[in-house]
Short mmCIF file of C-alpha atoms and ligand atoms in Angstrom, two decimals:
data_model
loop_
_atom_site.label_atom_id
_atom_site.label_comp_id
_atom_site.label_asym_id
_atom_site.label_seq_id
_atom_site.Cartn_x
_atom_site.Cartn_y
_atom_site.Cartn_z
CA MET A 10 96.83 89.09 91.95
CA ALA A 11 99.83 88.65 94.26
CA VAL A 12 103.10 90.61 94.13
CA VAL A 13 106.47 89.27 95.29
CA LEU A 14 109.03 92.06 96.06
CA CYS A 15 112.45 90.46 95.68
CA ALA A 16 115.46 92.24 97.09
CA ARG A 17 119.11 91.17 97.22
CA GLY A 18 119.18 90.37 100.84
CA SER A 19 121.60 91.70 103.35
CA SER A 20 123.41 90.82 106.58
CA ASP A 21 122.03 94.00 107.99
CA PRO A 22 118.57 93.23 109.70
CA ASP A 23 117.51 96.80 109.30
CA ALA A 24 118.01 96.69 105.57
CA ASN A 25 116.05 93.45 105.32
CA ALA A 26 113.30 94.89 107.56
CA ASP A 27 112.96 97.87 105.15
CA VAL A 28 112.07 95.43 102.35
CA HIS A 29 109.35 94.01 104.49
CA LYS A 30 108.08 97.48 105.22
CA LEU A 31 108.10 98.40 101.61
CA ALA A 32 106.11 95.25 100.78
CA ARG A 33 103.52 96.32 103.31
CA LEU A 34 103.32 99.83 101.81
CA LEU A 35 102.79 98.25 98.40
CA TYR A 36 99.91 96.27 99.78
CA GLU A 37 98.19 99.10 101.63
CA GLY A 38 95.35 100.79 99.71
CA ARG A 39 95.75 98.47 96.66
CA GLU A 40 93.77 95.60 95.31
CA PHE A 41 96.53 92.97 95.55
CA SER A 42 95.58 89.70 97.27
CA ARG A 43 98.91 89.76 98.95
CA VAL A 44 102.35 91.31 98.77
CA GLU A 45 105.26 89.28 100.01
CA ALA A 46 108.90 90.40 100.68
CA THR A 47 111.60 87.90 99.66
CA PHE A 48 115.26 87.69 98.90
CA VAL A 49 117.49 86.41 96.17
CA GLY A 50 120.37 85.69 98.49
CA VAL A 51 122.06 86.07 101.91
CA THR A 52 118.91 85.63 103.94
CA ASP A 53 115.43 84.07 104.10
CA PRO A 54 112.81 83.73 102.85
CA THR A 55 114.23 82.83 99.43
CA LEU A 56 112.37 83.64 96.27
CA ASP A 57 111.78 79.92 95.61
CA ASP A 58 110.27 79.32 99.10
CA THR A 59 108.14 82.39 98.77
CA LEU A 60 106.71 81.47 95.40
CA HIS A 61 105.88 77.99 96.53
CA ASP A 62 104.21 79.36 99.60
CA ILE A 63 102.20 81.84 97.71
CA ALA A 64 100.99 79.06 95.30
CA ARG A 65 99.08 77.48 98.18
CA HIS A 66 96.79 80.48 98.19
CA ARG A 67 96.02 79.89 94.50
CA PRO A 68 96.32 83.51 93.15
CA ASP A 69 95.31 84.01 89.47
CA ALA A 70 98.64 85.72 88.77
CA VAL A 71 101.84 86.49 90.50
CA VAL A 72 104.18 89.44 89.54
CA VAL A 73 107.75 89.29 90.83
CA VAL A 74 109.27 92.76 91.17
CA PRO A 75 113.03 92.99 91.40
CA TYR A 76 113.88 95.69 94.03
CA MET A 77 117.11 96.69 92.36
CA LEU A 78 118.36 99.63 90.41
CA GLY A 79 119.71 97.83 87.37
CA ASP A 80 119.89 94.63 85.47
CA GLY A 81 122.52 92.00 86.10
CA VAL A 82 123.18 88.57 87.49
CA LEU A 83 120.69 88.89 90.28
CA THR A 84 117.80 90.06 88.11
CA ASP A 85 118.58 87.18 85.74
CA ARG A 86 118.26 84.81 88.66
CA ILE A 87 114.98 86.44 89.68
CA ARG A 88 113.60 86.07 86.17
CA ASP A 89 114.67 82.42 86.09
CA GLY A 90 112.85 81.90 89.37
CA ALA A 91 109.68 83.50 88.00
CA ASP A 92 109.86 81.48 84.81
CA GLY A 93 110.43 78.28 86.67
CA PHE A 94 107.47 78.94 88.85
CA ASP A 95 105.29 79.80 85.85
CA ALA A 96 106.22 76.43 84.24
CA GLU A 97 105.65 74.50 87.48
CA TYR A 98 102.22 75.97 88.29
CA PRO A 99 100.19 76.15 85.11
CA TYR A 100 97.10 77.52 86.96
CA VAL A 101 98.99 80.69 87.96
CA ASP A 102 100.21 83.29 85.46
CA ALA A 103 103.59 84.35 86.68
CA ALA A 104 105.80 87.13 85.22
CA CYS A 105 108.80 89.13 86.34
CA GLY A 106 108.85 92.97 86.20
CA ASP A 107 111.86 95.21 85.41
CA PRO A 108 114.25 96.58 88.03
CA LEU A 109 113.67 100.20 89.15
CA GLY A 110 116.08 101.66 86.61
CA THR A 111 117.08 105.31 86.73
CA ASP A 112 114.64 107.96 87.82
CA PRO A 113 115.43 111.62 88.61
CA ARG A 114 113.53 111.24 91.84
CA LEU A 115 116.30 108.96 93.10
CA LEU A 116 118.61 112.06 92.91
CA ASP A 117 116.28 113.82 95.37
CA VAL A 118 116.33 110.76 97.68
CA LEU A 119 120.15 110.83 97.51
CA ALA A 120 120.23 114.55 98.27
CA ASP A 121 117.91 113.95 101.28
CA ARG A 122 120.11 111.17 102.60
CA TRP A 123 123.27 113.27 102.15
CA GLN A 124 121.65 116.18 104.01
CA GLU A 125 120.52 113.83 106.84
CA ALA A 126 124.00 112.22 107.11
CA ARG A 127 125.54 115.69 107.25
CA THR A 128 123.17 117.04 109.89
CA GLY A 129 122.83 113.79 111.89
CA SER A 130 119.09 113.85 111.48
CA VAL A 131 117.81 110.61 110.00
CA GLU A 132 114.15 110.95 109.12
CA MET A 133 113.72 108.14 106.56
CA SER A 134 110.42 107.04 108.10
CA CYS A 135 109.03 110.47 107.23
CA ASP A 136 109.26 109.54 103.66
CA THR A 137 106.37 107.19 104.01
CA CYS A 138 104.29 109.38 106.33
CA LYS A 139 100.79 109.47 104.93
CA TYR A 140 100.50 113.19 105.74
CA LYS A 141 103.59 113.98 103.75
CA VAL A 142 103.48 111.78 100.68
CA GLU A 143 100.62 110.51 98.59
CA LEU A 144 100.10 106.86 99.54
CA ASP A 145 97.56 104.99 97.51
CA GLY A 146 94.34 104.75 99.63
CA TYR A 147 95.32 107.64 101.84
CA GLU A 148 95.46 110.49 99.30
CA ALA A 149 93.00 112.60 101.32
CA ASP A 150 95.40 112.74 104.30
CA VAL A 151 98.16 114.48 102.46
CA GLY A 152 99.25 118.03 102.79
CA GLY A 153 97.57 121.21 104.07
CA ALA A 154 96.94 121.78 107.74
CA LYS A 155 97.67 118.19 108.72
CA ALA A 156 101.10 118.24 107.18
CA MET A 157 101.79 121.57 108.91
CA LEU A 158 100.55 120.24 112.26
CA ARG A 159 102.68 117.11 111.92
CA ALA A 160 105.77 119.21 111.15
CA LEU A 161 105.19 121.40 114.21
CA ASN A 162 104.51 118.38 116.46
CA HIS A 163 107.67 116.70 115.15
CA GLN A 164 109.58 119.83 116.00
CA GLU A 165 108.16 119.86 119.45
CA ALA A 166 109.06 116.23 120.04
CA HIS A 167 112.62 116.96 119.58
CA ALA A 168 112.47 119.87 122.01
CA ASP A 169 110.92 117.61 124.62
CA ARG A 170 113.32 114.73 124.20
CA GLY A 171 116.67 116.46 123.67
CA ASP A 172 117.83 115.85 127.27
CA VAL A 173 117.02 112.13 127.32
CA ALA A 174 120.26 110.37 126.47
CA ASP A 175 118.83 106.95 125.37
CA GLU A 176 115.75 108.36 123.68
CA PRO A 177 115.73 106.57 120.31
CA HIS A 178 114.07 109.52 118.48
CA VAL A 179 116.70 112.04 119.53
CA HIS A 180 118.35 113.85 116.71
CA ASP A 181 119.00 117.51 116.32
CA ALA A 182 115.97 119.36 115.00
CA PRO A 183 116.91 121.88 112.34
CA ASP A 184 116.59 125.49 113.30
CA LYS A 185 114.69 126.10 110.04
CA HIS A 186 112.69 123.62 107.95
CA VAL A 187 111.96 124.69 104.43
CA ALA A 188 109.25 122.63 102.72
CA VAL A 189 108.74 122.93 99.02
CA CYS A 190 105.54 121.68 97.55
CA THR A 191 106.49 119.52 94.63
CA SER A 192 102.99 118.26 93.80
CA GLN A 193 100.83 118.73 90.72
CA THR A 194 100.50 122.40 89.80
CA CYS A 195 103.50 123.53 91.86
CA ALA A 196 105.62 120.99 89.97
CA ALA A 197 104.28 122.18 86.70
CA ASP A 198 105.08 125.73 87.68
CA GLY A 199 108.77 124.95 88.37
CA ALA A 200 108.92 123.65 91.95
CA PRO A 201 111.72 121.14 91.25
CA ALA A 202 114.04 124.01 90.17
CA VAL A 203 113.05 126.05 93.25
CA LEU A 204 113.78 123.09 95.47
CA GLU A 205 117.19 122.56 93.87
CA ARG A 206 118.16 126.23 94.15
CA LEU A 207 117.08 126.37 97.80
CA ARG A 208 119.17 123.36 98.55
CA GLN A 209 122.19 124.84 96.77
CA GLU A 210 121.84 128.12 98.61
CA ALA A 211 121.37 126.45 101.99
CA ARG A 212 124.22 124.08 101.32
CA ASP A 213 126.57 126.93 100.42
CA THR A 214 125.75 128.99 103.48
CA ASP A 215 124.43 127.05 106.37
CA ASP A 216 126.10 125.06 109.15
CA GLY A 217 123.61 122.22 108.93
CA SER A 218 120.82 124.01 110.84
CA VAL A 219 118.58 124.15 107.83
CA ARG A 220 116.67 121.35 106.15
CA VAL A 221 115.12 121.72 102.73
CA THR A 222 112.69 118.95 101.88
CA ARG A 223 109.86 118.21 99.49
CA LEU A 224 106.24 118.30 100.65
CA SER A 225 102.98 117.24 99.12
CA CYS A 226 100.20 119.59 98.20
CA LEU A 227 99.72 122.49 100.64
CA GLY A 228 96.18 123.12 99.45
CA GLN A 229 97.16 126.34 97.60
CA CYS A 230 97.29 124.94 94.09
CA GLY A 231 97.64 127.46 91.30
CA ASP A 232 99.49 130.02 93.42
CA GLY A 233 102.74 128.12 93.40
CA PRO A 234 105.37 127.09 93.58
CA ASN A 235 104.57 127.20 97.28
CA VAL A 236 107.22 127.14 99.94
CA ALA A 237 106.66 126.86 103.72
CA VAL A 238 109.25 127.86 106.30
CA TYR A 239 109.02 126.45 109.87
CA PRO A 240 108.92 127.00 112.81
CA GLU A 241 107.50 130.39 111.79
CA GLY A 242 104.87 128.85 109.57
CA VAL A 243 105.46 131.40 106.81
CA TRP A 244 104.15 130.35 103.41
CA TYR A 245 105.64 131.87 100.35
CA GLN A 246 103.86 131.64 96.96
CA GLY A 247 104.89 132.13 93.35
CA VAL A 248 108.48 131.40 94.32
CA ARG A 249 110.96 131.35 91.47
CA PRO A 250 114.41 129.81 91.48
CA GLU A 251 115.99 133.27 91.62
CA ASP A 252 114.12 134.00 94.89
CA ALA A 253 115.98 131.14 96.68
CA GLN A 254 118.92 133.35 97.46
CA ARG A 255 116.73 135.97 99.05
CA ILE A 256 114.83 133.45 101.15
CA VAL A 257 118.07 131.93 102.48
CA ALA A 258 119.88 135.18 103.02
CA SER A 259 117.04 137.10 104.46
CA HIS A 260 114.67 134.76 106.19
CA LEU A 261 116.82 131.78 107.07
CA GLU A 262 120.01 133.68 108.05
CA ARG A 263 118.51 136.91 109.50
CA ASP A 264 114.86 135.98 110.40
CA ARG A 265 113.56 138.68 108.04
CA ILE A 266 110.52 137.49 106.06
CA VAL A 267 110.65 138.15 102.32
CA SER A 268 107.47 140.20 102.32
CA ASP A 269 106.73 140.35 98.60
CA LEU A 270 106.54 136.54 98.53
CA ASP A 271 104.69 136.09 101.72
CA SER A 272 101.16 134.66 101.14
CA GLN A 273 100.07 135.93 104.54
CA LEU A 274 97.94 132.78 104.94
CA LEU A 275 99.03 132.18 108.47
S1 LIG B 22 100.25 121.54 94.23
FE1 LIG B 22 101.40 122.84 95.43
S2 LIG B 22 99.92 123.64 96.81
FE2 LIG B 22 98.83 122.16 95.62
#
């Protein structure tokens, strides 16, 4: 089966490039014969061209996925394109999926972007790091020591590059990075509420030197919600939303570890 990821199209090359990157990420680790990026307007390749091109490879089925939040004129146009293709190529089953719709996780993404814009630290590529998020086919790479190592290396990279004016990776590293495990058992034990409270507390008090982000499994399932604070590498376990204020006021602002939450794993 082939997938066609159809976005609106933009005059911003970076935005168009992101669609191609997303298509590749959809392909990685899955059983699709191919995944192609395409656009419904503004730029090439057009949906029509992409579908005709894909037909030459004779897939059994093609699913067109509108990469949009909601329904409207553009999704209608994409559906018409899929229907037309289905009629024109009887040997291929073609169908159109639904747009993304609303999902509470989009609010997390929005909060991340807001925080990055505020602190001048743009780390979008980290969202698709196989050590941080669970990518199909790379599940074993997520979390634990690898994630921690990556975070520490990332921090060091900024320290090394801070003086190089045209270094493309330069952005201010946060003084403190708080990573909240929002996977599986931690999520079930209330990690999303902990994440939200930590963000609120950090937002109310800090000057942009603290980043609070989600992290995939830390390998301490069942003792959560688990929270790691870097660069110290302190792991807190069994954190409740009401502990957020103490972590921010004590650890982040005064460098005093909240000892009754410290897992003492490191
Ligand atoms: S789910 Fe949080 S440590 Fe595994």
